């Protein structure tokens, strides 16, 4: 809900808290945060979040989460809207 309201920093803090203390974030939590970054045009953070999601980083916190079709579409849509299709690959 915080991300939908444009409160990206609050959403990021919540995601970090989940990674460190549980419950572990799932694909819905990551994709929601990803959507916020893409809506804000912050593709660097969006790509870093997908990397974090798939590796369980940062610093080994959190479990690896497999992106789903909605995750991929969210990133692709964000890249297209920003005119950076090459970043979606």
PDB file of N, CA and C in Angstrom:
ATOM      1  N   UNK A   1       0.817  -1.189   0.000  1.00  0.00           N
ATOM      2  CA  UNK A   1       0.000   0.000   0.000  1.00  0.00           C
ATOM      3  C   UNK A   1       0.867   1.262   0.000  1.00  0.00           C
ATOM      4  N   UNK A   2       1.989   1.210   0.724  1.00  0.00           N
ATOM      5  CA  UNK A   2       2.870   2.382   0.775  1.00  0.00           C
ATOM      6  C   UNK A   2       3.399   2.715  -0.617  1.00  0.00           C
ATOM      7  N   UNK A   3       3.758   1.699  -1.375  1.00  0.00           N
ATOM      8  CA  UNK A   3       4.317   1.921  -2.711  1.00  0.00           C
ATOM      9  C   UNK A   3       3.258   2.515  -3.633  1.00  0.00           C
ATOM     10  N   UNK A   4       2.033   2.034  -3.544  1.00  0.00           N
ATOM     11  CA  UNK A   4       0.953   2.565  -4.381  1.00  0.00           C
ATOM     12  C   UNK A   4       0.696   4.035  -4.089  1.00  0.00           C
ATOM     13  N   UNK A   5       1.004   4.453  -2.883  1.00  0.00           N
ATOM     14  CA  UNK A   5       0.809   5.859  -2.494  1.00  0.00           C
ATOM     15  C   UNK A   5       2.048   6.700  -2.787  1.00  0.00           C
ATOM     16  N   UNK A   6       3.036   6.102  -3.451  1.00  0.00           N
ATOM     17  CA  UNK A   6       4.239   6.836  -3.807  1.00  0.00           C
ATOM     18  C   UNK A   6       5.267   6.913  -2.693  1.00  0.00           C
ATOM     19  N   UNK A   7       5.086   6.153  -1.641  1.00  0.00           N
ATOM     20  CA  UNK A   7       6.020   6.156  -0.513  1.00  0.00           C
ATOM     21  C   UNK A   7       7.052   5.043  -0.704  1.00  0.00           C
ATOM     22  N   UNK A   8       7.924   5.246  -1.687  1.00  0.00           N
ATOM     23  CA  UNK A   8       8.887   4.208  -2.046  1.00  0.00           C
ATOM     24  C   UNK A   8       9.863   3.906  -0.916  1.00  0.00           C
ATOM     25  N   UNK A   9      10.312   4.918  -0.214  1.00  0.00           N
ATOM     26  CA  UNK A   9      11.276   4.679   0.864  1.00  0.00           C
ATOM     27  C   UNK A   9      10.643   3.845   1.973  1.00  0.00           C
ATOM     28  N   UNK A  10       9.397   4.127   2.271  1.00  0.00           N
ATOM     29  CA  UNK A  10       8.697   3.345   3.299  1.00  0.00           C
ATOM     30  C   UNK A  10       8.540   1.891   2.839  1.00  0.00           C
ATOM     31  N   UNK A  11       8.201   1.700   1.569  1.00  0.00           N
ATOM     32  CA  UNK A  11       8.090   0.358   1.016  1.00  0.00           C
ATOM     33  C   UNK A  11       9.416  -0.379   1.054  1.00  0.00           C
ATOM     34  N   UNK A  12      10.498   0.332   0.738  1.00  0.00           N
ATOM     35  CA  UNK A  12      11.826  -0.272   0.754  1.00  0.00           C
ATOM     36  C   UNK A  12      12.210  -0.707   2.173  1.00  0.00           C
ATOM     37  N   UNK A  13      11.894   0.142   3.146  1.00  0.00           N
ATOM     38  CA  UNK A  13      12.201  -0.195   4.546  1.00  0.00           C
ATOM     39  C   UNK A  13      11.416  -1.423   4.991  1.00  0.00           C
ATOM     40  N   UNK A  14      10.170  -1.509   4.587  1.00  0.00           N
ATOM     41  CA  UNK A  14       9.356  -2.665   4.936  1.00  0.00           C
ATOM     42  C   UNK A  14       9.918  -3.934   4.300  1.00  0.00           C
ATOM     43  N   UNK A  15      10.306  -3.854   3.041  1.00  0.00           N
ATOM     44  CA  UNK A  15      10.887  -5.010   2.364  1.00  0.00           C
ATOM     45  C   UNK A  15      12.176  -5.447   3.051  1.00  0.00           C
ATOM     46  N   UNK A  16      13.014  -4.500   3.425  1.00  0.00           N
ATOM     47  CA  UNK A  16      14.258  -4.821   4.135  1.00  0.00           C
ATOM     48  C   UNK A  16      13.970  -5.463   5.482  1.00  0.00           C
ATOM     49  N   UNK A  17      12.977  -4.947   6.174  1.00  0.00           N
ATOM     50  CA  UNK A  17      12.601  -5.523   7.471  1.00  0.00           C
ATOM     51  C   UNK A  17      12.134  -6.966   7.300  1.00  0.00           C
ATOM     52  N   UNK A  18      11.351  -7.205   6.271  1.00  0.00           N
ATOM     53  CA  UNK A  18      10.883  -8.559   5.991  1.00  0.00           C
ATOM     54  C   UNK A  18      12.057  -9.491   5.699  1.00  0.00           C
ATOM     55  N   UNK A  19      13.043  -9.015   4.949  1.00  0.00           N
ATOM     56  CA  UNK A  19      14.204  -9.834   4.616  1.00  0.00           C
ATOM     57  C   UNK A  19      14.989 -10.214   5.863  1.00  0.00           C
ATOM     58  N   UNK A  20      15.102  -9.294   6.782  1.00  0.00           N
ATOM     59  CA  UNK A  20      15.929  -9.514   7.962  1.00  0.00           C
ATOM     60  C   UNK A  20      15.203 -10.224   9.088  1.00  0.00           C
ATOM     61  N   UNK A  21      13.908  -9.955   9.247  1.00  0.00           N
ATOM     62  CA  UNK A  21      13.197 -10.443  10.421  1.00  0.00           C
ATOM     63  C   UNK A  21      12.020 -11.357  10.098  1.00  0.00           C
ATOM     64  N   UNK A  22      11.628 -11.421   8.841  1.00  0.00           N
ATOM     65  CA  UNK A  22      10.512 -12.252   8.455  1.00  0.00           C
ATOM     66  C   UNK A  22       9.202 -11.512   8.582  1.00  0.00           C
ATOM     67  N   UNK A  23       8.169 -12.016   8.019  1.00  0.00           N
ATOM     68  CA  UNK A  23       8.198 -13.151   7.095  1.00  0.00           C
ATOM     69  C   UNK A  23       8.926 -12.781   5.810  1.00  0.00           C
ATOM     70  N   UNK A  24       9.535 -13.761   5.178  1.00  0.00           N
ATOM     71  CA  UNK A  24      10.304 -13.511   3.956  1.00  0.00           C
ATOM     72  C   UNK A  24       9.397 -12.935   2.877  1.00  0.00           C
ATOM     73  N   UNK A  25       9.872 -11.899   2.179  1.00  0.00           N
ATOM     74  CA  UNK A  25       9.051 -11.335   1.101  1.00  0.00           C
ATOM     75  C   UNK A  25       8.837 -12.360  -0.010  1.00  0.00           C
ATOM     76  N   UNK A  26       7.651 -12.329  -0.593  1.00  0.00           N
ATOM     77  CA  UNK A  26       7.342 -13.239  -1.688  1.00  0.00           C
ATOM     78  C   UNK A  26       7.327 -12.463  -3.007  1.00  0.00           C
ATOM     79  N   UNK A  27       6.936 -13.149  -4.056  1.00  0.00           N
ATOM     80  CA  UNK A  27       6.961 -12.524  -5.382  1.00  0.00           C
ATOM     81  C   UNK A  27       6.017 -11.319  -5.447  1.00  0.00           C
ATOM     82  N   UNK A  28       4.929 -11.341  -4.710  1.00  0.00           N
ATOM     83  CA  UNK A  28       3.991 -10.216  -4.716  1.00  0.00           C
ATOM     84  C   UNK A  28       4.635  -8.989  -4.077  1.00  0.00           C
ATOM     85  N   UNK A  29       5.325  -9.174  -2.958  1.00  0.00           N
ATOM     86  CA  UNK A  29       5.988  -8.051  -2.288  1.00  0.00           C
ATOM     87  C   UNK A  29       7.056  -7.440  -3.188  1.00  0.00           C
ATOM     88  N   UNK A  30       7.874  -8.283  -3.796  1.00  0.00           N
ATOM     89  CA  UNK A  30       8.927  -7.776  -4.679  1.00  0.00           C
ATOM     90  C   UNK A  30       8.338  -7.079  -5.901  1.00  0.00           C
ATOM     91  N   UNK A  31       7.315  -7.670  -6.500  1.00  0.00           N
ATOM     92  CA  UNK A  31       6.740  -7.084  -7.703  1.00  0.00           C
ATOM     93  C   UNK A  31       6.053  -5.761  -7.396  1.00  0.00           C
ATOM     94  N   UNK A  32       5.450  -5.637  -6.230  1.00  0.00           N
ATOM     95  CA  UNK A  32       4.848  -4.363  -5.832  1.00  0.00           C
ATOM     96  C   UNK A  32       5.908  -3.276  -5.724  1.00  0.00           C
ATOM     97  N   UNK A  33       7.033  -3.613  -5.110  1.00  0.00           N
ATOM     98  CA  UNK A  33       8.130  -2.644  -4.975  1.00  0.00           C
ATOM     99  C   UNK A  33       8.689  -2.308  -6.360  1.00  0.00           C
ATOM    100  N   UNK A  34       8.814  -3.318  -7.197  1.00  0.00           N
ATOM    101  CA  UNK A  34       9.300  -3.118  -8.564  1.00  0.00           C
ATOM    102  C   UNK A  34       8.392  -2.157  -9.330  1.00  0.00           C
ATOM    103  N   UNK A  35       7.095  -2.327  -9.171  1.00  0.00           N
ATOM    104  CA  UNK A  35       6.142  -1.453  -9.852  1.00  0.00           C
ATOM    105  C   UNK A  35       6.328  -0.003  -9.409  1.00  0.00           C
ATOM    106  N   UNK A  36       6.582   0.192  -8.131  1.00  0.00           N
ATOM    107  CA  UNK A  36       6.821   1.543  -7.638  1.00  0.00           C
ATOM    108  C   UNK A  36       8.063   2.171  -8.242  1.00  0.00           C
ATOM    109  N   UNK A  37       9.146   1.417  -8.295  1.00  0.00           N
ATOM    110  CA  UNK A  37      10.376   1.939  -8.905  1.00  0.00           C
ATOM    111  C   UNK A  37      10.160   2.259 -10.377  1.00  0.00           C
ATOM    112  N   UNK A  38       9.466   1.377 -11.088  1.00  0.00           N
ATOM    113  CA  UNK A  38       9.226   1.621 -12.515  1.00  0.00           C
ATOM    114  C   UNK A  38       8.337   2.846 -12.713  1.00  0.00           C
ATOM    115  N   UNK A  39       7.317   2.992 -11.891  1.00  0.00           N
ATOM    116  CA  UNK A  39       6.419   4.149 -12.007  1.00  0.00           C
ATOM    117  C   UNK A  39       7.168   5.451 -11.750  1.00  0.00           C
ATOM    118  N   UNK A  40       8.180   5.378 -10.884  1.00  0.00           N
ATOM    119  CA  UNK A  40       8.982   6.568 -10.576  1.00  0.00           C
ATOM    120  C   UNK A  40      10.083   6.788 -11.613  1.00  0.00           C
ATOM    121  N   UNK A  41      10.216   5.863 -12.570  1.00  0.00           N
ATOM    122  CA  UNK A  41      11.251   5.982 -13.589  1.00  0.00           C
ATOM    123  C   UNK A  41      12.636   5.614 -13.095  1.00  0.00           C
ATOM    124  N   UNK A  42      12.709   4.950 -11.945  1.00  0.00           N
ATOM    125  CA  UNK A  42      13.996   4.570 -11.356  1.00  0.00           C
ATOM    126  C   UNK A  42      14.352   3.150 -11.789  1.00  0.00           C
ATOM    127  N   UNK A  43      14.782   3.042 -13.042  1.00  0.00           N
ATOM    128  CA  UNK A  43      15.054   1.730 -13.613  1.00  0.00           C
ATOM    129  C   UNK A  43      16.297   1.075 -13.027  1.00  0.00           C
ATOM    130  N   UNK A  44      17.236   1.872 -12.576  1.00  0.00           N
ATOM    131  CA  UNK A  44      18.432   1.293 -11.954  1.00  0.00           C
ATOM    132  C   UNK A  44      18.050   0.533 -10.689  1.00  0.00           C
ATOM    133  N   UNK A  45      17.209   1.145  -9.875  1.00  0.00           N
ATOM    134  CA  UNK A  45      16.760   0.465  -8.659  1.00  0.00           C
ATOM    135  C   UNK A  45      15.847  -0.711  -8.997  1.00  0.00           C
ATOM    136  N   UNK A  46      15.070  -0.585 -10.048  1.00  0.00           N
ATOM    137  CA  UNK A  46      14.196  -1.680 -10.464  1.00  0.00           C
ATOM    138  C   UNK A  46      15.028  -2.903 -10.850  1.00  0.00           C
ATOM    139  N   UNK A  47      16.043  -2.694 -11.659  1.00  0.00           N
ATOM    140  CA  UNK A  47      16.912  -3.811 -12.064  1.00  0.00           C
ATOM    141  C   UNK A  47      17.656  -4.390 -10.864  1.00  0.00           C
ATOM    142  N   UNK A  48      18.131  -3.530  -9.970  1.00  0.00           N
ATOM    143  CA  UNK A  48      18.826  -3.998  -8.771  1.00  0.00           C
ATOM    144  C   UNK A  48      17.888  -4.831  -7.894  1.00  0.00           C
ATOM    145  N   UNK A  49      16.621  -4.440  -7.829  1.00  0.00           N
ATOM    146  CA  UNK A  49      15.651  -5.182  -7.032  1.00  0.00           C
ATOM    147  C   UNK A  49      15.421  -6.576  -7.604  1.00  0.00           C
ATOM    148  N   UNK A  50      15.329  -6.688  -8.917  1.00  0.00           N
ATOM    149  CA  UNK A  50      15.163  -8.001  -9.541  1.00  0.00           C
ATOM    150  C   UNK A  50      16.388  -8.868  -9.246  1.00  0.00           C
ATOM    151  N   UNK A  51      17.568  -8.286  -9.303  1.00  0.00           N
ATOM    152  CA  UNK A  51      18.790  -9.020  -8.970  1.00  0.00           C
ATOM    153  C   UNK A  51      18.746  -9.488  -7.512  1.00  0.00           C
ATOM    154  N   UNK A  52      18.349  -8.596  -6.629  1.00  0.00           N
ATOM    155  CA  UNK A  52      18.225  -8.914  -5.205  1.00  0.00           C
ATOM    156  C   UNK A  52      17.211 -10.041  -4.995  1.00  0.00           C
ATOM    157  N   UNK A  53      16.122  -9.956  -5.700  1.00  0.00           N
ATOM    158  CA  UNK A  53      15.050 -10.943  -5.598  1.00  0.00           C
ATOM    159  C   UNK A  53      15.537 -12.335  -5.991  1.00  0.00           C
ATOM    160  N   UNK A  54      16.294 -12.424  -7.058  1.00  0.00           N
ATOM    161  CA  UNK A  54      16.703 -13.724  -7.595  1.00  0.00           C
ATOM    162  C   UNK A  54      17.945 -14.296  -6.932  1.00  0.00           C
ATOM    163  N   UNK A  55      18.695 -13.468  -6.208  1.00  0.00           N
ATOM    164  CA  UNK A  55      19.913 -13.962  -5.564  1.00  0.00           C
ATOM    165  C   UNK A  55      19.787 -14.089  -4.053  1.00  0.00           C
ATOM    166  N   UNK A  56      18.751 -13.483  -3.475  1.00  0.00           N
ATOM    167  CA  UNK A  56      18.610 -13.504  -2.029  1.00  0.00           C
ATOM    168  C   UNK A  56      19.463 -12.456  -1.360  1.00  0.00           C
ATOM    169  N   UNK A  57      20.100 -11.582  -2.138  1.00  0.00           N
ATOM    170  CA  UNK A  57      20.916 -10.496  -1.590  1.00  0.00           C
ATOM    171  C   UNK A  57      19.977  -9.448  -1.022  1.00  0.00           C
ATOM    172  N   UNK A  58      20.368  -8.485  -0.284  1.00  0.00           N
ATOM    173  CA  UNK A  58      21.749  -8.131   0.034  1.00  0.00           C
ATOM    174  C   UNK A  58      22.301  -8.937   1.201  1.00  0.00           C
ATOM    175  N   UNK A  59      23.565  -9.176   1.130  1.00  0.00           N
ATOM    176  CA  UNK A  59      24.328  -9.837   2.202  1.00  0.00           C
ATOM    177  C   UNK A  59      23.689 -11.147   2.649  1.00  0.00           C
ATOM    178  N   UNK A  60      23.064 -11.858   1.714  1.00  0.00           N
ATOM    179  CA  UNK A  60      22.498 -13.148   2.039  1.00  0.00           C
ATOM    180  C   UNK A  60      21.191 -13.106   2.800  1.00  0.00           C
ATOM    181  N   UNK A  61      20.644 -11.915   3.028  1.00  0.00           N
ATOM    182  CA  UNK A  61      19.364 -11.817   3.725  1.00  0.00           C
ATOM    183  C   UNK A  61      18.245 -12.180   2.762  1.00  0.00           C
ATOM    184  N   UNK A  62      17.275 -12.860   3.283  1.00  0.00           N
ATOM    185  CA  UNK A  62      16.124 -13.199   2.460  1.00  0.00           C
ATOM    186  C   UNK A  62      16.366 -14.418   1.595  1.00  0.00           C
ATOM    187  N   UNK A  63      15.287 -15.007   1.165  1.00  0.00           N
ATOM    188  CA  UNK A  63      15.357 -16.178   0.307  1.00  0.00           C
ATOM    189  C   UNK A  63      15.284 -15.746  -1.145  1.00  0.00           C
ATOM    190  N   UNK A  64      15.784 -16.606  -2.004  1.00  0.00           N
ATOM    191  CA  UNK A  64      15.648 -16.351  -3.437  1.00  0.00           C
ATOM    192  C   UNK A  64      14.187 -16.504  -3.815  1.00  0.00           C
ATOM    193  N   UNK A  65      13.730 -15.604  -4.656  1.00  0.00           N
ATOM    194  CA  UNK A  65      12.342 -15.627  -5.111  1.00  0.00           C
ATOM    195  C   UNK A  65      12.356 -15.638  -6.634  1.00  0.00           C
ATOM    196  N   UNK A  66      11.609 -16.540  -7.215  1.00  0.00           N
ATOM    197  CA  UNK A  66      11.545 -16.643  -8.667  1.00  0.00           C
ATOM    198  C   UNK A  66      10.542 -15.635  -9.209  1.00  0.00           C
ATOM    199  N   UNK A  67      10.984 -14.767 -10.113  1.00  0.00           N
ATOM    200  CA  UNK A  67      10.048 -13.814 -10.726  1.00  0.00           C
ATOM    201  C   UNK A  67       8.969 -14.561 -11.501  1.00  0.00           C
ATOM    202  N   UNK A  68       7.785 -13.996 -11.544  1.00  0.00           N
ATOM    203  CA  UNK A  68       6.720 -14.602 -12.331  1.00  0.00           C
ATOM    204  C   UNK A  68       6.426 -13.727 -13.553  1.00  0.00           C
ATOM    205  N   UNK A  69       5.397 -14.068 -14.281  1.00  0.00           N
ATOM    206  CA  UNK A  69       5.060 -13.325 -15.492  1.00  0.00           C
ATOM    207  C   UNK A  69       4.726 -11.871 -15.180  1.00  0.00           C
ATOM    208  N   UNK A  70       4.029 -11.629 -14.079  1.00  0.00           N
ATOM    209  CA  UNK A  70       3.686 -10.257 -13.708  1.00  0.00           C
ATOM    210  C   UNK A  70       4.950  -9.447 -13.406  1.00  0.00           C
ATOM    211  N   UNK A  71       5.933 -10.078 -12.765  1.00  0.00           N
ATOM    212  CA  UNK A  71       7.198  -9.403 -12.476  1.00  0.00           C
ATOM    213  C   UNK A  71       7.875  -8.981 -13.776  1.00  0.00           C
ATOM    214  N   UNK A  72       7.955  -9.918 -14.705  1.00  0.00           N
ATOM    215  CA  UNK A  72       8.595  -9.635 -15.998  1.00  0.00           C
ATOM    216  C   UNK A  72       7.846  -8.537 -16.754  1.00  0.00           C
ATOM    217  N   UNK A  73       6.525  -8.611 -16.761  1.00  0.00           N
ATOM    218  CA  UNK A  73       5.732  -7.594 -17.457  1.00  0.00           C
ATOM    219  C   UNK A  73       5.883  -6.219 -16.815  1.00  0.00           C
ATOM    220  N   UNK A  74       5.969  -6.187 -15.493  1.00  0.00           N
ATOM    221  CA  UNK A  74       6.133  -4.914 -14.785  1.00  0.00           C
ATOM    222  C   UNK A  74       7.446  -4.258 -15.175  1.00  0.00           C
ATOM    223  N   UNK A  75       8.527  -5.038 -15.194  1.00  0.00           N
ATOM    224  CA  UNK A  75       9.829  -4.497 -15.566  1.00  0.00           C
ATOM    225  C   UNK A  75       9.838  -4.069 -17.031  1.00  0.00           C
ATOM    226  N   UNK A  76       9.302  -4.904 -17.887  1.00  0.00           N
ATOM    227  CA  UNK A  76       9.271  -4.576 -19.313  1.00  0.00           C
ATOM    228  C   UNK A  76       8.466  -3.299 -19.560  1.00  0.00           C
ATOM    229  N   UNK A  77       7.293  -3.182 -18.943  1.00  0.00           N
ATOM    230  CA  UNK A  77       6.459  -1.995 -19.113  1.00  0.00           C
ATOM    231  C   UNK A  77       7.187  -0.743 -18.625  1.00  0.00           C
ATOM    232  N   UNK A  78       7.863  -0.857 -17.493  1.00  0.00           N
ATOM    233  CA  UNK A  78       8.613   0.285 -16.971  1.00  0.00           C
ATOM    234  C   UNK A  78       9.724   0.727 -17.902  1.00  0.00           C
ATOM    235  N   UNK A  79      10.412  -0.246 -18.473  1.00  0.00           N
ATOM    236  CA  UNK A  79      11.502   0.071 -19.400  1.00  0.00           C
ATOM    237  C   UNK A  79      10.974   0.702 -20.685  1.00  0.00           C
ATOM    238  N   UNK A  80       9.875   0.169 -21.206  1.00  0.00           N
ATOM    239  CA  UNK A  80       9.292   0.711 -22.431  1.00  0.00           C
ATOM    240  C   UNK A  80       8.835   2.149 -22.191  1.00  0.00           C
ATOM    241  N   UNK A  81       8.155   2.394 -21.088  1.00  0.00           N
ATOM    242  CA  UNK A  81       7.667   3.746 -20.794  1.00  0.00           C
ATOM    243  C   UNK A  81       8.807   4.740 -20.640  1.00  0.00           C
ATOM    244  N   UNK A  82       9.948   4.244 -20.172  1.00  0.00           N
ATOM    245  CA  UNK A  82      11.102   5.126 -19.987  1.00  0.00           C
ATOM    246  C   UNK A  82      11.951   5.198 -21.256  1.00  0.00           C
ATOM    247  N   UNK A  83      11.572   4.447 -22.287  1.00  0.00           N
ATOM    248  CA  UNK A  83      12.348   4.457 -23.526  1.00  0.00           C
ATOM    249  C   UNK A  83      13.660   3.712 -23.406  1.00  0.00           C
ATOM    250  N   UNK A  84      13.714   2.750 -22.501  1.00  0.00           N
ATOM    251  CA  UNK A  84      14.959   2.001 -22.251  1.00  0.00           C
ATOM    252  C   UNK A  84      14.727   0.506 -22.394  1.00  0.00           C
ATOM    253  N   UNK A  85      14.238   0.095 -23.543  1.00  0.00           N
ATOM    254  CA  UNK A  85      13.900  -1.305 -23.778  1.00  0.00           C
ATOM    255  C   UNK A  85      15.109  -2.211 -23.578  1.00  0.00           C
ATOM    256  N   UNK A  86      16.290  -1.724 -23.877  1.00  0.00           N
ATOM    257  CA  UNK A  86      17.505  -2.553 -23.734  1.00  0.00           C
ATOM    258  C   UNK A  86      17.734  -2.986 -22.294  1.00  0.00           C
ATOM    259  N   UNK A  87      17.216  -2.264 -21.336  1.00  0.00           N
ATOM    260  CA  UNK A  87      17.389  -2.624 -19.933  1.00  0.00           C
ATOM    261  C   UNK A  87      16.497  -3.789 -19.519  1.00  0.00           C
ATOM    262  N   UNK A  88      15.497  -4.092 -20.288  1.00  0.00           N
ATOM    263  CA  UNK A  88      14.557  -5.136 -19.938  1.00  0.00           C
ATOM    264  C   UNK A  88      15.078  -6.532 -20.276  1.00  0.00           C
ATOM    265  N   UNK A  89      16.177  -6.606 -20.957  1.00  0.00           N
ATOM    266  CA  UNK A  89      16.690  -7.925 -21.354  1.00  0.00           C
ATOM    267  C   UNK A  89      17.610  -8.493 -20.318  1.00  0.00           C
TER     268      UNK A  89
END
